[in-house]
JSON list of C-alpha atoms in Angstrom, two decimals:
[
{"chain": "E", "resi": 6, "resn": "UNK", "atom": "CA", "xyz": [69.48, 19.58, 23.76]},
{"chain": "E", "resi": 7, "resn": "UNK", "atom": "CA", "xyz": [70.36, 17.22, 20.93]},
{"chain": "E", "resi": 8, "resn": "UNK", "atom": "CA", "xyz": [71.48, 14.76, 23.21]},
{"chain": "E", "resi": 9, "resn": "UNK", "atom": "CA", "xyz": [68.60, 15.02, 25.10]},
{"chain": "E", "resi": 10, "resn": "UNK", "atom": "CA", "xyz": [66.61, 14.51, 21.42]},
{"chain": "E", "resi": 11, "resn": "UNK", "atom": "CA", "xyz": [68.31, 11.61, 20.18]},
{"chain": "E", "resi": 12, "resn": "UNK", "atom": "CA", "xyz": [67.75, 9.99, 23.64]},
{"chain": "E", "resi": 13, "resn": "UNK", "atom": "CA", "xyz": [64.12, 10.39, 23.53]},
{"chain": "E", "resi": 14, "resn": "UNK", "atom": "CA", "xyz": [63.61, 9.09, 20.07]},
{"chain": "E", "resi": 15, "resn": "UNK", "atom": "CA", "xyz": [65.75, 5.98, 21.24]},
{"chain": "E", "resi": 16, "resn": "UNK", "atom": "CA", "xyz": [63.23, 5.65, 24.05]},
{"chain": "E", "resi": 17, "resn": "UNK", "atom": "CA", "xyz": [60.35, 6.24, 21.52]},
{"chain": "E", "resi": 18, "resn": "UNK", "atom": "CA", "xyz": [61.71, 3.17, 19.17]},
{"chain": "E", "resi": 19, "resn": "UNK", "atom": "CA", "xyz": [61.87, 1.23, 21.73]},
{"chain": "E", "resi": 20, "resn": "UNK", "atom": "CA", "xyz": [58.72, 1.36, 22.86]},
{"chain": "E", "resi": 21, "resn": "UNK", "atom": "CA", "xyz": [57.44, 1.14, 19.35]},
{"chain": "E", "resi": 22, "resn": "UNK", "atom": "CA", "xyz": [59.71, -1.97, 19.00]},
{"chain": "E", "resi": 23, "resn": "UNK", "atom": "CA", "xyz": [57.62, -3.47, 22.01]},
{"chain": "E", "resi": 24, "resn": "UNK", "atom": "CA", "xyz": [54.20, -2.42, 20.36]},
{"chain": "E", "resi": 25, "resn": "UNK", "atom": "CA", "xyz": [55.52, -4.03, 17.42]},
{"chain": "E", "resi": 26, "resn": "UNK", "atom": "CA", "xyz": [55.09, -7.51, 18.99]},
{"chain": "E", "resi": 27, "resn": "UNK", "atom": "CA", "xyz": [52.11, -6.72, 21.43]},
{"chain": "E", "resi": 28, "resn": "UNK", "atom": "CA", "xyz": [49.79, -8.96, 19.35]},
{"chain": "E", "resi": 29, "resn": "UNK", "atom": "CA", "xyz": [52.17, -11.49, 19.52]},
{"chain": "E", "resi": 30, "resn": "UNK", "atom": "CA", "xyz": [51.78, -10.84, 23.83]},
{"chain": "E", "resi": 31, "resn": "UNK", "atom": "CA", "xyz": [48.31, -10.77, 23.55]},
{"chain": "E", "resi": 32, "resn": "UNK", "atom": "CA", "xyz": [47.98, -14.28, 21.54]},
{"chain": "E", "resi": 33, "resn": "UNK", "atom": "CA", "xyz": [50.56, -15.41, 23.79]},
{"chain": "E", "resi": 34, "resn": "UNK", "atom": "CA", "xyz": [47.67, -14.53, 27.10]},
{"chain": "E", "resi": 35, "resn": "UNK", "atom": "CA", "xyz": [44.83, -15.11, 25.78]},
{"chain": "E", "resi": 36, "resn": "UNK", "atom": "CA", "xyz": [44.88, -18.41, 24.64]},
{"chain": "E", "resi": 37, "resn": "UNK", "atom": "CA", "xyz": [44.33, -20.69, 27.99]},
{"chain": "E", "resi": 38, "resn": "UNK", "atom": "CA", "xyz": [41.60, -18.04, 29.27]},
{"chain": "E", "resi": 39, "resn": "UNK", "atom": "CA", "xyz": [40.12, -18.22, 26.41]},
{"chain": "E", "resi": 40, "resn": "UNK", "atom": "CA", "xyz": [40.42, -22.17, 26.11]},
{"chain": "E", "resi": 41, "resn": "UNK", "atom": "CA", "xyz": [39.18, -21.88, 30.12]},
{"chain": "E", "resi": 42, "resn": "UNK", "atom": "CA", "xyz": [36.23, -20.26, 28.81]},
{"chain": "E", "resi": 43, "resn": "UNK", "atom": "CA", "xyz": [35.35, -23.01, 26.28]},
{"chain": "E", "resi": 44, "resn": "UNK", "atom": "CA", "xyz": [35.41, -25.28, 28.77]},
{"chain": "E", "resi": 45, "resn": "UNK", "atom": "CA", "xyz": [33.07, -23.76, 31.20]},
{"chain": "E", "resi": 46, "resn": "UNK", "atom": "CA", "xyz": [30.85, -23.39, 28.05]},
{"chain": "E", "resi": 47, "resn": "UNK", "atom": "CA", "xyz": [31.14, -27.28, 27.97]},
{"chain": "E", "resi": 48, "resn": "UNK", "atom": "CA", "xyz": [30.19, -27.69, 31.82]},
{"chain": "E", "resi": 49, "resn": "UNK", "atom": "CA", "xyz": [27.47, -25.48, 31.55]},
{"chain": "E", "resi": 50, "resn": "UNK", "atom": "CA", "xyz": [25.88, -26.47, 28.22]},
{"chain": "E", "resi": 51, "resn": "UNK", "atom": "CA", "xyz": [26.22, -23.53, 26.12]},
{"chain": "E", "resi": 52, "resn": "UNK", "atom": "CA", "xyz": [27.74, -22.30, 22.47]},
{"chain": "E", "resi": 53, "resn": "UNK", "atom": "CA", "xyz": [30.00, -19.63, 21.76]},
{"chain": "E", "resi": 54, "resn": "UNK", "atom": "CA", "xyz": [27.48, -17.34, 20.90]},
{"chain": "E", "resi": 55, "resn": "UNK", "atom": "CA", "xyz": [25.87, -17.91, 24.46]},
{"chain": "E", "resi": 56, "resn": "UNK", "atom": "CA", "xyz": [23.25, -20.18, 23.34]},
{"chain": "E", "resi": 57, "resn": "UNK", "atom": "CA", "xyz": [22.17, -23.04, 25.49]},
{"chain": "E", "resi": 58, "resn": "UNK", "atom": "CA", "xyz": [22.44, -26.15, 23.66]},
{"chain": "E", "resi": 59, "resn": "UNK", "atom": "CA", "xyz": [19.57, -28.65, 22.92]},
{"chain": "E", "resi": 60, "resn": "UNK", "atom": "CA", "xyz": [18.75, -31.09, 25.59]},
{"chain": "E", "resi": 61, "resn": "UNK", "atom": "CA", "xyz": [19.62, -34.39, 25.03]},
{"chain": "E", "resi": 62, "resn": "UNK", "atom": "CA", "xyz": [16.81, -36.71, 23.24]},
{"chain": "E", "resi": 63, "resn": "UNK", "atom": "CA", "xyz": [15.15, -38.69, 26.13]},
{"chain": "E", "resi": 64, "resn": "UNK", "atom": "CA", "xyz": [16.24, -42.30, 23.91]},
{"chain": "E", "resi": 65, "resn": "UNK", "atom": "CA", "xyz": [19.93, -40.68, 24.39]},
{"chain": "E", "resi": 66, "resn": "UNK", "atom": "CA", "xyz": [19.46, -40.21, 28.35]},
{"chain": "E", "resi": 67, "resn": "UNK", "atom": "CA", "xyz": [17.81, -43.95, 28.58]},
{"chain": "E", "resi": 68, "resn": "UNK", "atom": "CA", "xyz": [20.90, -45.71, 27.02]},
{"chain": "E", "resi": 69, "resn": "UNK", "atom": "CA", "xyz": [23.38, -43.87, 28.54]},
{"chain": "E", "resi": 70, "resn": "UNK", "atom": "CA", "xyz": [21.50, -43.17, 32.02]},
{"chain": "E", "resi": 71, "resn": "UNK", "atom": "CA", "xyz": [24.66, -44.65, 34.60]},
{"chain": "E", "resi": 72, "resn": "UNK", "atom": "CA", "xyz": [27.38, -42.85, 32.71]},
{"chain": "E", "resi": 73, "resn": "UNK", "atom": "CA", "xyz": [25.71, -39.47, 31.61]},
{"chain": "E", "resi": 74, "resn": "UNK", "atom": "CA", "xyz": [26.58, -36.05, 32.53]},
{"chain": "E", "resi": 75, "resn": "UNK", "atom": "CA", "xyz": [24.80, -32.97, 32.60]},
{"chain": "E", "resi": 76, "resn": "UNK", "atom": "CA", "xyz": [26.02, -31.06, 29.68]},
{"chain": "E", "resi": 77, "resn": "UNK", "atom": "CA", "xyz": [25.44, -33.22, 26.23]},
{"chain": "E", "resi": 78, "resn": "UNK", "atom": "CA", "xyz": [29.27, -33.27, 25.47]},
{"chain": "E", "resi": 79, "resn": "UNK", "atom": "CA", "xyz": [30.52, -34.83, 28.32]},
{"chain": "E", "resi": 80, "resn": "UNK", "atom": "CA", "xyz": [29.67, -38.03, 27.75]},
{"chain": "E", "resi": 81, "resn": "UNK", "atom": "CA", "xyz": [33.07, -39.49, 27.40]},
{"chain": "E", "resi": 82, "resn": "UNK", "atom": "CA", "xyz": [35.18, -36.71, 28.13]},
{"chain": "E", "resi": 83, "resn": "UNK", "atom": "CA", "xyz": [36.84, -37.29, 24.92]},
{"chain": "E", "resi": 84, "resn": "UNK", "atom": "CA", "xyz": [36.65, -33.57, 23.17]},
{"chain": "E", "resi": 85, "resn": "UNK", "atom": "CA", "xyz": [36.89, -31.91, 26.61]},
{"chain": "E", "resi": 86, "resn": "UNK", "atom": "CA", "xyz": [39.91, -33.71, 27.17]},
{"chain": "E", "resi": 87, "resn": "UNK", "atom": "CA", "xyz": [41.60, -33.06, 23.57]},
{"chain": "E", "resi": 88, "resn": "UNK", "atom": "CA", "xyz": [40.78, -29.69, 23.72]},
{"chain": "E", "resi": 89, "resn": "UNK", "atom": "CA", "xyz": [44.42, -27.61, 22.92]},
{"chain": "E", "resi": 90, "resn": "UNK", "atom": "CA", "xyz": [44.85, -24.32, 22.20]},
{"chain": "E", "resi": 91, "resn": "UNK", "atom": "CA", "xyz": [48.33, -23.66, 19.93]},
{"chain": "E", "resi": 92, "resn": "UNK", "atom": "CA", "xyz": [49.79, -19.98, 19.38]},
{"chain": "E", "resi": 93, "resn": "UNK", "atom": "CA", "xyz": [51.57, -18.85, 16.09]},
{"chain": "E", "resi": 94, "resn": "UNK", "atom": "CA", "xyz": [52.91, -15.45, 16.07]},
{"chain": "E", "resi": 95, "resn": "UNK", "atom": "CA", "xyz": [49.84, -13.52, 16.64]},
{"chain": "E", "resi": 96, "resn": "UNK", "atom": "CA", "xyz": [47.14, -16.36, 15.82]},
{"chain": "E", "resi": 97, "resn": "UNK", "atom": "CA", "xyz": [45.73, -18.76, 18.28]},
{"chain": "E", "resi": 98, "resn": "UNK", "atom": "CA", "xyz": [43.94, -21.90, 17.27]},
{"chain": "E", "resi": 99, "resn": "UNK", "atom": "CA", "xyz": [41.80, -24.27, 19.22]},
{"chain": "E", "resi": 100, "resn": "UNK", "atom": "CA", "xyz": [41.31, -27.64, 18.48]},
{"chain": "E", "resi": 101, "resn": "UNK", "atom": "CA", "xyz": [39.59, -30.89, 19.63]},
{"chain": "E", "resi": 102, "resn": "UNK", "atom": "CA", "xyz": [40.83, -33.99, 18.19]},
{"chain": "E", "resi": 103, "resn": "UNK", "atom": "CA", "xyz": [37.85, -36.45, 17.92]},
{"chain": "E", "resi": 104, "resn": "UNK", "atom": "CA", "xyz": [36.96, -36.40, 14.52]},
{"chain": "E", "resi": 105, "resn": "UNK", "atom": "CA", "xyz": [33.27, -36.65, 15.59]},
{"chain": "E", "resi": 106, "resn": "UNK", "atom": "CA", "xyz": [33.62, -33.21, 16.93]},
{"chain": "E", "resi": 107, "resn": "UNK", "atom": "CA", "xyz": [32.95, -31.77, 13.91]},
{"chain": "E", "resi": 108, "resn": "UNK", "atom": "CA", "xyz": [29.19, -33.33, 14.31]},
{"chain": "E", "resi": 109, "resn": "UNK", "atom": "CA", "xyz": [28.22, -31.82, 17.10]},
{"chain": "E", "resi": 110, "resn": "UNK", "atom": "CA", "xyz": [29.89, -28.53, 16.00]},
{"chain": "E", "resi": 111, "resn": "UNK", "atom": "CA", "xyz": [27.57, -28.55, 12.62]},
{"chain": "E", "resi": 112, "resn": "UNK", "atom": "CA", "xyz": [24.67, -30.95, 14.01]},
{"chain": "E", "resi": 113, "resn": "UNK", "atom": "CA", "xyz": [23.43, -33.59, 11.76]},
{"chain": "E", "resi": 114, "resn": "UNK", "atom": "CA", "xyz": [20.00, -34.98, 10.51]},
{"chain": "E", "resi": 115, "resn": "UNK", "atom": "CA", "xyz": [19.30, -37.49, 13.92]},
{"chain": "E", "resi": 116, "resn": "UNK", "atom": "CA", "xyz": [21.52, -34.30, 15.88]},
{"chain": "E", "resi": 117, "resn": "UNK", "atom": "CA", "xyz": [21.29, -30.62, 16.83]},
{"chain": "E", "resi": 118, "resn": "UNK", "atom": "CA", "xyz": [24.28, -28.43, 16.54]},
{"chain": "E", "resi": 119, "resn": "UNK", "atom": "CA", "xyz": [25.45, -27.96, 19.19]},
{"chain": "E", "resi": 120, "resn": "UNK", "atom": "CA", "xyz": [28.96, -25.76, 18.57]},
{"chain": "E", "resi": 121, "resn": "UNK", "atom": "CA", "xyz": [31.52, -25.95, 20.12]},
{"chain": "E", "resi": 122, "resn": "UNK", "atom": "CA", "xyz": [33.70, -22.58, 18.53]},
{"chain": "E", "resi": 123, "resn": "UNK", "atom": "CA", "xyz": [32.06, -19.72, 16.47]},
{"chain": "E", "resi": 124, "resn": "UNK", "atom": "CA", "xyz": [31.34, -20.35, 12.90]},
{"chain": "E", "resi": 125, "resn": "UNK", "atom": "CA", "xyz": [33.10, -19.38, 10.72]},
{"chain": "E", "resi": 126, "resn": "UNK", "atom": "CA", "xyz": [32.74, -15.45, 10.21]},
{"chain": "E", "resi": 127, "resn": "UNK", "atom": "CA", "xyz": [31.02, -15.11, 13.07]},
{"chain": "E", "resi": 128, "resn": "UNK", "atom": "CA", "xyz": [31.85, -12.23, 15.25]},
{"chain": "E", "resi": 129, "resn": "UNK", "atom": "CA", "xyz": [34.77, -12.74, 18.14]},
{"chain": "E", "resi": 130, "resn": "UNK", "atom": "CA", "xyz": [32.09, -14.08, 21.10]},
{"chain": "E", "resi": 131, "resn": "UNK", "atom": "CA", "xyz": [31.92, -11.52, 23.71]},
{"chain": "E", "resi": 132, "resn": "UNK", "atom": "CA", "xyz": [33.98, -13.39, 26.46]},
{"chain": "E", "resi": 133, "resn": "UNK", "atom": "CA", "xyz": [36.81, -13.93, 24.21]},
{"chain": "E", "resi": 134, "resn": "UNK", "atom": "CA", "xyz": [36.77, -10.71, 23.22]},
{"chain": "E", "resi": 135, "resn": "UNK", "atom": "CA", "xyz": [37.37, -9.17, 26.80]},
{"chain": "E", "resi": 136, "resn": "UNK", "atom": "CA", "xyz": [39.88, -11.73, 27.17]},
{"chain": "E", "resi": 137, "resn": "UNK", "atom": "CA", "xyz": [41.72, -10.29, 24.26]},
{"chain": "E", "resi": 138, "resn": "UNK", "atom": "CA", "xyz": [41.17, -6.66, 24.95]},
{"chain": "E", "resi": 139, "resn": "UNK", "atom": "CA", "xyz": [42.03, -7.01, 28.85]},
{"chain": "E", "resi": 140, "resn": "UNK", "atom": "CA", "xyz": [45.66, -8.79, 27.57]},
{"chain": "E", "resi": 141, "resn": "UNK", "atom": "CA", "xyz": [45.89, -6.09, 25.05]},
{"chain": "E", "resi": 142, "resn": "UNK", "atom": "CA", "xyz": [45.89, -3.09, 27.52]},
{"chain": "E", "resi": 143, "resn": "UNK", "atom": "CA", "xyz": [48.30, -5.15, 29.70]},
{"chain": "E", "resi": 144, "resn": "UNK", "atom": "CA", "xyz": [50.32, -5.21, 26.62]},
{"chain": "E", "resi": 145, "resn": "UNK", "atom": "CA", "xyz": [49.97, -1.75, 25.19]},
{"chain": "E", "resi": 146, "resn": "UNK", "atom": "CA", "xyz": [50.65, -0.56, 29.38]},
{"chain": "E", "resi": 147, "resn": "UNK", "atom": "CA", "xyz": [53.67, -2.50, 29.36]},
{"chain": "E", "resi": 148, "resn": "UNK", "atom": "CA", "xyz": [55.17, -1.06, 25.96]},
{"chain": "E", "resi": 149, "resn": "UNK", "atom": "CA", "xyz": [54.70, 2.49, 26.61]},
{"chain": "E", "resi": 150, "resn": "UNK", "atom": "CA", "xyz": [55.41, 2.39, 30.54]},
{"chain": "E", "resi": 151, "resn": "UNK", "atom": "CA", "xyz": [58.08, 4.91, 31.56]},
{"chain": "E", "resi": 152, "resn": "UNK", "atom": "CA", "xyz": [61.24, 2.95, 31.82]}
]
């Protein structure tokens, strides 16, 4: 029986041991859906928070007519392009490197915002937050699964 014991609680650690770095598992998933999912926001017009964005001012469509898109930050391709998203242990940043990004993320006086991540403080958006908690179960599954 205390062999039996001391092989169980060697089973439990174990599994604890792989709970231990389930965040690390989930960062390690979630980051390209998640970067996916800013992209379709980009294709489709909309902000984090669902929001569609502001349509582009009809002076905007006129002197860019033969190269415009249909979402407003396409124009170039530039920030769709740049677009990474880097894992850390359990943290996952996104980034876009045109420093103009940060413009259309906050808007200006002659520009709506027109964001491209959540503020900051601003709830996890819905999508990404699915995408977190669907790799988390995968994780938390795979720790405790009966070896």
């Amino acid at each position: 029986m205390l062999i039996e014991g001391a092989y169980k609680f060697g089973d439990l650690r174990k599994r604890i041991a792989k709970l231990a770095g389930a965040a690390e598992q989930v960062a390690r998933e979630s980051a390209e859906p998640i970067a996916e999912h800013i992209r379709t926001q980009w294709r489709e017009g909309y902000g984090p928070a669902g929001r569609k964005w502001e349509e582009l001012a009809a002076s905007t469509l006129k002197r860019n007519q033969p190269r415009r898109q249909q979402s407003p930050l396409l124009f170039t391709g530039a920030m769709f392009d740049s677009l990474t998203a880097t894992v850390d242990g359990k943290q996952i940043t996104f980034h876009v490197s045109p420093t103009y990004a940060s413009f259309h993320q906050s808007g200006t006086s002659r520009m709506p915002a027109r964001p491209i991540f959540p503020a900051a403080g601003a709830q996890v958006p819905p999508r990404w937050s699915a995408i977190l908690r669907d790799a988390a179960k995968r994780a938390i599954e795979e720790a405790t699964r009966a070896q």
